[in-house]
Each structure stands twice: as structure tokens, then as C-alpha cells.
XYZ file of C-alpha atoms in Angstrom:
167
model
C 85.282 187.674 101.753
C 87.430 184.594 101.017
C 84.502 182.187 101.098
C 82.501 184.273 98.609
C 85.227 184.756 96.021
C 84.960 183.181 92.535
C 85.537 179.439 92.317
C 88.266 179.874 89.696
C 90.932 179.273 92.307
C 89.897 176.687 94.902
C 90.604 177.400 98.544
C 90.351 175.144 101.574
C 89.862 176.718 104.974
C 89.697 174.380 107.934
C 88.507 175.520 111.318
C 87.808 173.772 114.558
C 85.186 174.829 117.063
C 83.751 173.053 120.045
C 80.132 174.225 120.132
C 79.936 173.509 123.868
C 82.942 175.779 124.490
C 80.798 178.834 123.729
C 77.646 177.870 125.636
C 75.197 180.709 125.989
C 77.189 183.077 123.799
C 75.765 184.559 120.623
C 78.466 184.611 117.992
C 78.464 186.291 114.577
C 80.376 183.175 113.571
C 77.194 181.103 113.947
C 75.363 183.309 111.443
C 78.315 183.302 109.051
C 78.652 179.488 109.161
C 74.895 179.042 108.625
C 75.081 181.386 105.609
C 78.030 179.488 104.115
C 76.324 176.159 104.698
C 73.094 177.393 103.075
C 75.078 178.468 99.983
C 76.879 175.130 99.805
C 80.217 176.815 100.509
C 81.094 174.874 103.642
C 80.698 171.470 105.130
C 80.478 170.812 108.842
C 82.082 167.634 110.092
C 81.150 166.418 113.546
C 83.114 163.588 115.123
C 81.032 160.610 116.054
C 81.351 158.403 119.094
C 84.156 155.866 118.760
C 83.016 152.247 118.545
C 85.043 149.414 120.047
C 86.501 148.740 116.595
C 87.386 152.443 116.241
C 89.161 152.251 119.604
C 91.123 149.182 118.478
C 92.089 150.987 115.251
C 93.144 154.042 117.255
C 95.390 151.886 119.448
C 96.929 150.210 116.390
C 97.497 153.580 114.690
C 98.923 155.153 117.832
C 101.179 152.318 118.980
C 101.751 150.286 115.810
C 99.953 147.273 114.429
C 102.201 144.723 116.111
C 103.023 146.671 119.261
C 99.631 147.875 120.486
C 99.577 147.687 124.279
C 99.319 144.213 125.702
C 95.859 143.527 127.123
C 94.452 145.980 124.588
C 90.972 144.452 124.961
C 91.041 145.475 128.618
C 92.209 148.936 127.539
C 89.455 149.178 124.902
C 86.867 148.190 127.542
C 88.224 150.737 130.016
C 88.377 153.525 127.420
C 84.822 152.782 126.297
C 83.521 152.667 129.871
C 85.303 155.842 131.005
C 84.843 158.046 127.971
C 81.804 156.604 126.276
C 83.675 156.750 122.958
C 84.265 160.529 123.113
C 87.271 161.134 120.784
C 88.722 164.073 122.768
C 88.447 162.217 126.061
C 89.901 159.019 124.599
C 92.963 160.684 123.073
C 93.527 162.665 126.271
C 93.363 159.488 128.374
C 95.890 157.784 126.088
C 98.213 160.807 126.245
C 98.032 160.838 130.028
C 98.599 157.075 130.292
C 101.798 157.443 128.256
C 102.903 160.533 130.238
C 102.346 158.724 133.557
C 104.154 155.599 132.350
C 101.035 153.426 132.577
C 101.559 152.601 128.915
C 105.261 152.318 128.234
C 107.575 150.906 125.620
C 109.026 147.514 126.535
C 111.511 146.670 123.796
C 109.590 146.612 120.524
C 106.155 146.556 122.147
C 104.020 148.804 124.306
C 102.864 147.433 127.645
C 99.856 148.477 129.684
C 100.459 148.541 133.435
C 96.966 148.031 134.837
C 93.826 149.026 132.903
C 92.081 149.766 136.194
C 94.735 152.268 137.241
C 93.294 155.205 135.321
C 89.880 156.002 136.648
C 90.189 159.777 136.721
C 89.581 162.562 134.235
C 92.743 163.550 132.343
C 94.225 166.749 133.797
C 94.073 168.601 130.467
C 90.293 168.091 130.288
C 89.528 169.382 133.780
C 89.339 173.096 132.756
C 86.947 172.258 129.905
C 84.691 170.244 132.206
C 84.853 172.936 134.899
C 83.713 175.581 132.370
C 80.845 173.367 131.267
C 79.765 172.731 134.856
C 80.047 176.431 135.731
C 77.648 177.265 132.888
C 74.908 175.110 134.453
C 72.357 176.456 136.890
C 72.748 175.609 140.601
C 69.898 173.060 140.607
C 71.403 171.097 137.711
C 74.883 171.173 139.315
C 73.390 169.887 142.561
C 71.652 167.066 140.689
C 74.919 166.133 138.937
C 76.852 166.166 142.216
C 74.421 163.730 143.812
C 74.328 161.555 140.675
C 78.132 161.379 140.629
C 78.151 160.067 144.199
C 75.450 157.484 143.490
C 77.447 156.061 140.570
C 77.258 155.529 136.835
C 73.957 153.616 136.928
C 71.088 154.890 139.064
C 67.356 155.395 139.028
C 65.329 158.584 139.260
C 63.994 157.270 142.561
C 67.530 157.223 144.020
C 67.967 160.864 142.986
C 64.579 161.718 144.431
C 65.471 160.087 147.758
C 68.740 162.032 147.914
C 67.416 165.428 146.804
C 63.775 165.209 147.943
C 62.524 166.154 144.459
C 58.973 165.100 145.265
C 58.653 162.587 142.445
């Protein structure tokens, strides 16, 4: 009702939805959003992957222009490598680094302990990732398990040798 009312009194409604959080579910919300978008009554904003410059700007905004963590280039490299520029992952990693004292205030500046000391998924993201993995079929989960053991870079032939895919 609110979205279809006369434009005489402007109204801004902001909503946040992670499309992957409702995998496989049919929602009336999808139809409603598509209808609003078709009528020009809504605009969907999707976050893009953070570039290295975006990551530097995020660090400056989060920790202050002059007090961004020492060795921030190493932090930018680690954040980019671990999260691939995913905004949710990146912010969660930064939150966890601060909570664990791996980025801590040292006088007027922030100091980074060791950029290599955070190679795990932030605890607050584990339930989200577990839900996403649970929604996959057994064959795909098996493939991902083997790929995770092989490492970040691998060939199809390595997967084939491990899973006997017959390629």
C-alpha cells in the first residue's frame, strides 16, 4: 500500500535482503519487488566487490586517516586474498581482528599484530556459510570439501584425481 500511494508526500523505505539467505524459497516479496521495480517505484542497490583502493578507504574511514593500522598494505593484501573483496566478509574480519586484539590502539594510532594471524572465517559468518553449504546437494558439497583441501588454486584434473570424476 505505502509504495503505491500518491507521490504528493515522498516516502523512503529502505530494506536489506541477502538473496542467498533465502535460497530455494519462493517469496511473495520477490514478486512485489519486481512489480515495484517495473513501475519505477524502487531501486535495488547491490554492493560490489571492494577494490584495493576501496579497502584502503575502508581502513582510513574505520581507523582514521592518520591512524590506520600500521602495515595497512599487508592488511589490504590479506583482506583481499581472504575475502575476495566481499564487503560483509571484510567488515566481519575487521571486527574480529579488533575484538581479538590483533588490531589494537597504541596511543594515537592503531597497530596490526601480524597480518598472517587471521586466516580463518570470522565466527559471526560461520552460520551463514553453514546454511549456504547445507543448501547444496551432496555431490557439490563433496566437491567443495575436496577443493578446500587441495587449496585456493587447483586444476580440474586435481579434482578428478581426488574424486574419480572420469574427466
